[in-house]
């Protein structure tokens, strides 16, 4: 009788442990449909090995990435995770940066953020300041556990809206030893304040919240999410130059991609809501690791880079202004992007 009771207790305890393990284990990797053929907007380099990889973030979303590794190397390498621009996919600018840095000796990944591109998560085309920052840390999780990566030598690189997200991720995650923000936006500032802070009043923010709250009700009623439309096409006659620059990248063979929200029907219209109520860089002065902000002198977004740089402390923080460059010049113009300087920055703070 005592033995039977002991067995029952052990069985019950085992069931509790199994339940506990199930509740605390990492989320399962979603089976994603990944394109195997080369479908980037730039050619494959003969200096790198390319492969597809997946990993899961803290919210259980499976992220898809392209991995680039320099050929004929061995041992543990410094590694860099790349993402952006905001509304783009890894087959566009981020993949180009990742491949270029792999040519210079780093193991790199370019990943699609949660809910976009080939990455998982539902609903599609939704953004979140918290989840998107987490995406970078999930990339660090993945890289730090690879046998061919030195876990003490990991950096990140964000382009456009993902430049600000990268700096916020570095503030939150000390494992990130070096961060580059290229042609960066602060997505919280531009959503809450408008371009050039031209909508920076409580009344204007309340009006935005009210409109998006109404859209939420309409989406629920309709059973679908309204999209914002991506980059305007065709362009209106009075379009500002920066919108013309976006069109020239996202809507032409230069940068168009079928999975890119900016190239097609854009984000879900309510995606901006959390960015209105969240501020990046509140603790920027506590970021101890290295940062390089790269921005074009003629970029409409230049003020984001300059103002963010002013919040950073320490002699390992740098700002590199590219003369005569516009915002989108730093997406893919290899004759303008200071790629060697970016690689030198990573070499200085990560090694190889």
GROMACS .gro file of C-alpha atoms in nm:
model
  352
    1UNK     CA    1   0.000   0.000   0.000
    2UNK     CA    2   0.279   0.240   0.095
    3UNK     CA    3   0.463   0.152  -0.227
    4UNK     CA    4   0.150   0.220  -0.433
    5UNK     CA    5   0.102   0.556  -0.264
    6UNK     CA    6   0.465   0.644  -0.327
    7UNK     CA    7   0.427   0.551  -0.696
    8UNK     CA    8   0.112   0.767  -0.725
    9UNK     CA    9   0.295   1.059  -0.564
   10UNK     CA   10   0.586   1.016  -0.806
   11UNK     CA   11   0.349   1.001  -1.104
   12UNK     CA   12   0.164   1.312  -0.989
   13UNK     CA   13   0.493   1.493  -0.934
   14UNK     CA   14   0.606   1.390  -1.282
   15UNK     CA   15   0.289   1.532  -1.432
   16UNK     CA   16   0.345   1.859  -1.245
   17UNK     CA   17   0.704   1.874  -1.370
   18UNK     CA   18   0.597   1.801  -1.728
   19UNK     CA   19   0.338   2.076  -1.703
   20UNK     CA   20   0.594   2.316  -1.556
   21UNK     CA   21   0.847   2.237  -1.831
   22UNK     CA   22   0.579   2.293  -2.091
   23UNK     CA   23   0.491   2.627  -1.938
   24UNK     CA   24   0.849   2.749  -1.918
   25UNK     CA   25   1.008   2.611  -2.233
   26UNK     CA   26   1.091   2.821  -2.537
   27UNK     CA   27   0.811   2.855  -2.789
   28UNK     CA   28   0.825   2.597  -3.068
   29UNK     CA   29   0.973   2.705  -3.399
   30UNK     CA   30   0.702   2.775  -3.651
   31UNK     CA   31   0.738   2.598  -3.984
   32UNK     CA   32   0.790   2.885  -4.226
   33UNK     CA   33   0.775   2.882  -4.604
   34UNK     CA   34   1.117   3.015  -4.698
   35UNK     CA   35   1.218   3.101  -5.052
   36UNK     CA   36   1.522   2.900  -5.151
   37UNK     CA   37   1.612   3.078  -5.474
   38UNK     CA   38   1.805   3.405  -5.466
   39UNK     CA   39   1.539   3.679  -5.473
   40UNK     CA   40   1.731   3.980  -5.340
   41UNK     CA   41   1.746   4.320  -5.508
   42UNK     CA   42   2.127   4.289  -5.514
   43UNK     CA   43   2.351   4.015  -5.661
   44UNK     CA   44   2.498   3.733  -5.454
   45UNK     CA   45   2.864   3.789  -5.370
   46UNK     CA   46   3.115   3.518  -5.458
   47UNK     CA   47   3.303   3.604  -5.138
   48UNK     CA   48   3.038   3.475  -4.895
   49UNK     CA   49   2.839   3.164  -4.814
   50UNK     CA   50   2.464   3.222  -4.786
   51UNK     CA   51   2.201   3.020  -4.603
   52UNK     CA   52   1.857   3.062  -4.447
   53UNK     CA   53   1.811   3.036  -4.069
   54UNK     CA   54   1.524   3.074  -3.822
   55UNK     CA   55   1.502   3.152  -3.450
   56UNK     CA   56   1.229   3.231  -3.196
   57UNK     CA   57   1.193   3.553  -3.000
   58UNK     CA   58   1.073   3.595  -2.643
   59UNK     CA   59   0.714   3.641  -2.758
   60UNK     CA   60   0.712   3.314  -2.947
   61UNK     CA   61   0.740   3.461  -3.297
   62UNK     CA   62   0.966   3.269  -3.535
   63UNK     CA   63   1.197   3.503  -3.723
   64UNK     CA   64   1.348   3.427  -4.065
   65UNK     CA   65   1.694   3.548  -4.159
   66UNK     CA   66   1.957   3.526  -4.429
   67UNK     CA   67   2.297   3.428  -4.291
   68UNK     CA   68   2.612   3.549  -4.465
   69UNK     CA   69   2.951   3.402  -4.377
   70UNK     CA   70   3.287   3.491  -4.530
   71UNK     CA   71   3.432   3.204  -4.728
   72UNK     CA   72   3.747   3.020  -4.623
   73UNK     CA   73   3.728   3.116  -4.257
   74UNK     CA   74   3.738   2.906  -3.945
   75UNK     CA   75   3.705   2.951  -3.572
   76UNK     CA   76   3.476   3.186  -3.384
   77UNK     CA   77   3.386   3.510  -3.563
   78UNK     CA   78   3.248   3.843  -3.457
   79UNK     CA   79   2.884   3.860  -3.562
   80UNK     CA   80   2.638   4.134  -3.658
   81UNK     CA   81   2.256   4.125  -3.685
   82UNK     CA   82   2.102   4.367  -3.935
   83UNK     CA   83   1.745   4.485  -3.995
   84UNK     CA   84   1.555   4.767  -4.162
   85UNK     CA   85   1.446   4.994  -4.310
   86UNK     CA   86   1.107   5.017  -4.139
   87UNK     CA   87   0.862   4.848  -4.376
   88UNK     CA   88   1.134   4.680  -4.581
   89UNK     CA   89   1.242   4.314  -4.592
   90UNK     CA   90   1.577   4.139  -4.564
   91UNK     CA   91   1.599   4.103  -4.941
   92UNK     CA   92   1.645   4.479  -4.967
   93UNK     CA   93   1.882   4.714  -4.785
   94UNK     CA   94   1.952   4.507  -4.472
   95UNK     CA   95   2.065   4.209  -4.679
   96UNK     CA   96   2.300   4.431  -4.878
   97UNK     CA   97   2.459   4.566  -4.560
   98UNK     CA   98   2.486   4.215  -4.414
   99UNK     CA   99   2.654   4.077  -4.725
  100UNK     CA  100   2.894   4.369  -4.748
  101UNK     CA  101   3.001   4.322  -4.386
  102UNK     CA  102   3.042   3.947  -4.439
  103UNK     CA  103   3.277   4.026  -4.727
  104UNK     CA  104   3.480   4.219  -4.470
  105UNK     CA  105   3.514   3.925  -4.234
  106UNK     CA  106   3.206   3.922  -4.010
  107UNK     CA  107   2.938   3.655  -3.975
  108UNK     CA  108   2.611   3.841  -4.034
  109UNK     CA  109   2.239   3.787  -4.045
  110UNK     CA  110   1.972   4.007  -4.202
  111UNK     CA  111   1.634   3.928  -4.049
  112UNK     CA  112   1.270   4.009  -4.117
  113UNK     CA  113   1.103   4.161  -3.809
  114UNK     CA  114   0.807   3.994  -3.641
  115UNK     CA  115   0.488   3.985  -3.851
  116UNK     CA  116   0.668   4.085  -4.173
  117UNK     CA  117   0.841   3.928  -4.472
  118UNK     CA  118   0.917   3.560  -4.428
  119UNK     CA  119   0.905   3.579  -4.048
  120UNK     CA  120   0.608   3.443  -3.857
  121UNK     CA  121   0.347   3.602  -3.636
  122UNK     CA  122  -0.013   3.707  -3.683
  123UNK     CA  123  -0.163   3.940  -3.780
  124UNK     CA  124   0.064   4.040  -4.065
  125UNK     CA  125   0.222   4.383  -4.105
  126UNK     CA  126   0.189   4.507  -3.750
  127UNK     CA  127   0.469   4.682  -3.557
  128UNK     CA  128   0.548   4.729  -3.190
  129UNK     CA  129   0.830   4.925  -3.023
  130UNK     CA  130   0.865   4.654  -2.759
  131UNK     CA  131   0.847   4.350  -2.986
  132UNK     CA  132   1.073   4.505  -3.249
  133UNK     CA  133   1.339   4.583  -2.989
  134UNK     CA  134   1.301   4.222  -2.873
  135UNK     CA  135   1.362   4.103  -3.230
  136UNK     CA  136   1.718   4.237  -3.211
  137UNK     CA  137   1.779   4.067  -2.876
  138UNK     CA  138   1.640   3.741  -3.016
  139UNK     CA  139   1.893   3.772  -3.298
  140UNK     CA  140   2.165   3.809  -3.034
  141UNK     CA  141   2.031   3.495  -2.858
  142UNK     CA  142   2.068   3.306  -3.184
  143UNK     CA  143   2.413   3.434  -3.271
  144UNK     CA  144   2.553   3.390  -2.919
  145UNK     CA  145   2.472   3.019  -2.928
  146UNK     CA  146   2.636   2.939  -3.263
  147UNK     CA  147   2.960   2.741  -3.254
  148UNK     CA  148   3.116   2.971  -3.514
  149UNK     CA  149   3.041   3.295  -3.323
  150UNK     CA  150   3.234   3.452  -3.036
  151UNK     CA  151   2.949   3.541  -2.799
  152UNK     CA  152   3.151   3.831  -2.657
  153UNK     CA  153   3.175   3.991  -3.003
  154UNK     CA  154   2.821   4.062  -3.120
  155UNK     CA  155   2.695   4.384  -3.276
  156UNK     CA  156   2.376   4.506  -3.441
  157UNK     CA  157   2.297   4.742  -3.727
  158UNK     CA  158   1.966   4.915  -3.796
  159UNK     CA  159   1.868   5.113  -4.104
  160UNK     CA  160   1.611   5.395  -4.115
  161UNK     CA  161   1.342   5.327  -3.851
  162UNK     CA  162   1.540   5.026  -3.739
  163UNK     CA  163   1.836   5.251  -3.662
  164UNK     CA  164   1.648   5.397  -3.367
  165UNK     CA  165   1.523   5.053  -3.270
  166UNK     CA  166   1.882   4.924  -3.276
  167UNK     CA  167   2.000   5.194  -3.035
  168UNK     CA  168   1.706   5.125  -2.805
  169UNK     CA  169   1.789   4.752  -2.819
  170UNK     CA  170   2.152   4.826  -2.727
  171UNK     CA  171   2.038   5.034  -2.428
  172UNK     CA  172   1.831   4.736  -2.313
  173UNK     CA  173   2.079   4.457  -2.395
  174UNK     CA  174   2.443   4.489  -2.278
  175UNK     CA  175   2.539   4.182  -2.486
  176UNK     CA  176   2.533   4.418  -2.785
  177UNK     CA  177   2.892   4.544  -2.784
  178UNK     CA  178   2.870   4.774  -3.089
  179UNK     CA  179   2.573   4.934  -3.265
  180UNK     CA  180   2.547   5.116  -3.597
  181UNK     CA  181   2.239   5.323  -3.685
  182UNK     CA  182   2.237   5.421  -4.052
  183UNK     CA  183   2.011   5.702  -4.184
  184UNK     CA  184   1.807   5.657  -3.867
  185UNK     CA  185   1.456   5.756  -3.765
  186UNK     CA  186   1.322   5.774  -3.411
  187UNK     CA  187   0.989   5.605  -3.480
  188UNK     CA  188   0.844   5.710  -3.146
  189UNK     CA  189   0.924   6.076  -3.205
  190UNK     CA  190   0.801   6.096  -3.563
  191UNK     CA  191   0.473   5.926  -3.474
  192UNK     CA  192   0.408   6.135  -3.163
  193UNK     CA  193   0.540   6.469  -3.292
  194UNK     CA  194   0.516   6.450  -3.671
  195UNK     CA  195   0.801   6.537  -3.908
  196UNK     CA  196   1.025   6.811  -3.773
  197UNK     CA  197   0.806   6.812  -3.458
  198UNK     CA  198   0.535   6.997  -3.653
  199UNK     CA  199   0.252   6.808  -3.475
  200UNK     CA  200   0.387   6.823  -3.122
  201UNK     CA  201   0.077   6.919  -2.927
  202UNK     CA  202  -0.149   6.722  -2.696
  203UNK     CA  203  -0.449   6.800  -2.916
  204UNK     CA  204  -0.281   6.662  -3.227
  205UNK     CA  205  -0.178   6.344  -3.046
  206UNK     CA  206  -0.530   6.299  -2.908
  207UNK     CA  207  -0.669   6.336  -3.260
  208UNK     CA  208  -0.432   6.064  -3.385
  209UNK     CA  209  -0.526   5.830  -3.100
  210UNK     CA  210  -0.894   5.895  -3.161
  211UNK     CA  211  -0.864   5.816  -3.533
  212UNK     CA  212  -0.672   5.494  -3.470
  213UNK     CA  213  -0.908   5.386  -3.193
  214UNK     CA  214  -1.198   5.429  -3.434
  215UNK     CA  215  -1.007   5.227  -3.692
  216UNK     CA  216  -0.965   4.948  -3.437
  217UNK     CA  217  -1.343   4.931  -3.396
  218UNK     CA  218  -1.389   4.926  -3.772
  219UNK     CA  219  -1.125   4.654  -3.817
  220UNK     CA  220  -1.291   4.436  -3.557
  221UNK     CA  221  -1.630   4.483  -3.721
  222UNK     CA  222  -1.493   4.412  -4.070
  223UNK     CA  223  -1.282   4.116  -3.961
  224UNK     CA  224  -0.977   4.255  -4.140
  225UNK     CA  225  -0.711   4.523  -4.096
  226UNK     CA  226  -0.698   4.831  -4.314
  227UNK     CA  227  -0.357   4.890  -4.462
  228UNK     CA  228  -0.190   5.229  -4.499
  229UNK     CA  229  -0.096   5.185  -4.864
  230UNK     CA  230   0.284   5.180  -4.859
  231UNK     CA  231   0.482   5.441  -5.053
  232UNK     CA  232   0.246   5.664  -5.251
  233UNK     CA  233   0.218   5.563  -5.616
  234UNK     CA  234   0.175   5.750  -5.841
  235UNK     CA  235   0.343   6.046  -5.678
  236UNK     CA  236   0.143   6.369  -5.650
  237UNK     CA  237   0.286   6.663  -5.840
  238UNK     CA  238   0.375   6.846  -5.518
  239UNK     CA  239   0.544   6.548  -5.348
  240UNK     CA  240   0.842   6.650  -5.130
  241UNK     CA  241   1.185   6.532  -5.238
  242UNK     CA  242   1.216   6.270  -4.964
  243UNK     CA  243   0.892   6.106  -5.083
  244UNK     CA  244   1.032   6.103  -5.437
  245UNK     CA  245   1.343   5.933  -5.297
  246UNK     CA  246   1.132   5.666  -5.126
  247UNK     CA  247   0.940   5.607  -5.450
  248UNK     CA  248   1.265   5.574  -5.646
  249UNK     CA  249   1.377   5.296  -5.412
  250UNK     CA  250   1.064   5.103  -5.318
  251UNK     CA  251   0.859   5.138  -5.637
  252UNK     CA  252   1.124   5.080  -5.905
  253UNK     CA  253   1.346   4.782  -5.994
  254UNK     CA  254   1.618   4.943  -5.783
  255UNK     CA  255   1.455   4.824  -5.461
  256UNK     CA  256   1.105   4.684  -5.522
  257UNK     CA  257   1.028   4.353  -5.351
  258UNK     CA  258   0.699   4.165  -5.345
  259UNK     CA  259   0.713   4.101  -4.968
  260UNK     CA  260   0.801   4.457  -4.872
  261UNK     CA  261   0.519   4.654  -4.713
  262UNK     CA  262   0.665   4.982  -4.835
  263UNK     CA  263   0.677   4.847  -5.189
  264UNK     CA  264   0.313   4.737  -5.174
  265UNK     CA  265   0.015   4.802  -4.944
  266UNK     CA  266   0.199   4.908  -4.629
  267UNK     CA  267   0.143   4.851  -4.257
  268UNK     CA  268  -0.182   4.788  -4.074
  269UNK     CA  269  -0.323   5.135  -4.011
  270UNK     CA  270  -0.329   5.092  -3.632
  271UNK     CA  271   0.040   4.994  -3.609
  272UNK     CA  272   0.144   5.347  -3.516
  273UNK     CA  273  -0.068   5.353  -3.200
  274UNK     CA  274   0.190   5.214  -2.951
  275UNK     CA  275   0.464   5.440  -3.091
  276UNK     CA  276   0.255   5.741  -2.985
  277UNK     CA  277   0.279   5.634  -2.621
  278UNK     CA  278   0.638   5.512  -2.604
  279UNK     CA  279   0.963   5.709  -2.597
  280UNK     CA  280   1.294   5.569  -2.714
  281UNK     CA  281   1.624   5.679  -2.557
  282UNK     CA  282   1.494   5.776  -2.211
  283UNK     CA  283   1.803   5.603  -2.069
  284UNK     CA  284   2.040   5.671  -2.358
  285UNK     CA  285   2.299   5.817  -2.120
  286UNK     CA  286   2.326   5.474  -1.955
  287UNK     CA  287   2.437   5.299  -2.276
  288UNK     CA  288   2.798   5.203  -2.210
  289UNK     CA  289   2.881   5.014  -2.530
  290UNK     CA  290   2.989   5.164  -2.860
  291UNK     CA  291   2.755   5.340  -3.106
  292UNK     CA  292   2.813   5.484  -3.452
  293UNK     CA  293   2.539   5.696  -3.611
  294UNK     CA  294   2.577   5.738  -3.988
  295UNK     CA  295   2.362   6.000  -4.157
  296UNK     CA  296   2.343   6.186  -4.485
  297UNK     CA  297   2.401   6.560  -4.473
  298UNK     CA  298   2.102   6.623  -4.699
  299UNK     CA  299   1.870   6.364  -4.544
  300UNK     CA  300   1.532   6.492  -4.427
  301UNK     CA  301   1.585   6.261  -4.127
  302UNK     CA  302   1.925   6.407  -4.030
  303UNK     CA  303   1.782   6.574  -3.719
  304UNK     CA  304   1.693   6.234  -3.571
  305UNK     CA  305   2.058   6.127  -3.587
  306UNK     CA  306   2.198   6.452  -3.449
  307UNK     CA  307   1.950   6.475  -3.162
  308UNK     CA  308   1.993   6.110  -3.066
  309UNK     CA  309   2.371   6.139  -3.075
  310UNK     CA  310   2.348   6.430  -2.831
  311UNK     CA  311   2.183   6.199  -2.577
  312UNK     CA  312   2.472   5.948  -2.581
  313UNK     CA  313   2.763   5.964  -2.341
  314UNK     CA  314   3.120   5.837  -2.365
  315UNK     CA  315   3.415   5.853  -2.602
  316UNK     CA  316   3.300   5.534  -2.779
  317UNK     CA  317   3.005   5.718  -2.937
  318UNK     CA  318   3.053   5.865  -3.285
  319UNK     CA  319   2.854   6.044  -3.552
  320UNK     CA  320   2.959   6.017  -3.916
  321UNK     CA  321   2.796   6.266  -4.153
  322UNK     CA  322   2.808   6.168  -4.521
  323UNK     CA  323   2.847   6.479  -4.734
  324UNK     CA  324   2.571   6.550  -4.990
  325UNK     CA  325   2.394   6.218  -4.914
  326UNK     CA  326   2.015   6.191  -4.890
  327UNK     CA  327   1.820   5.953  -4.668
  328UNK     CA  328   1.776   5.681  -4.930
  329UNK     CA  329   2.130   5.714  -5.065
  330UNK     CA  330   2.233   5.514  -4.757
  331UNK     CA  331   1.993   5.232  -4.843
  332UNK     CA  332   2.194   5.089  -5.131
  333UNK     CA  333   2.438   5.336  -5.289
  334UNK     CA  334   2.763   5.153  -5.229
  335UNK     CA  335   2.952   5.445  -5.382
  336UNK     CA  336   2.814   5.662  -5.099
  337UNK     CA  337   2.762   5.432  -4.798
  338UNK     CA  338   3.082   5.446  -4.587
  339UNK     CA  339   3.095   5.067  -4.558
  340UNK     CA  340   3.469   5.051  -4.489
  341UNK     CA  341   3.432   5.300  -4.203
  342UNK     CA  342   3.140   5.099  -4.063
  343UNK     CA  343   3.346   4.780  -4.082
  344UNK     CA  344   3.640   4.954  -3.914
  345UNK     CA  345   3.413   5.063  -3.630
  346UNK     CA  346   3.301   4.705  -3.574
  347UNK     CA  347   3.659   4.581  -3.595
  348UNK     CA  348   3.764   4.832  -3.330
  349UNK     CA  349   3.492   4.733  -3.084
  350UNK     CA  350   3.428   4.368  -3.175
  351UNK     CA  351   3.745   4.245  -3.340
  352UNK     CA  352   3.704   3.966  -3.597
   0.00000   0.00000   0.00000
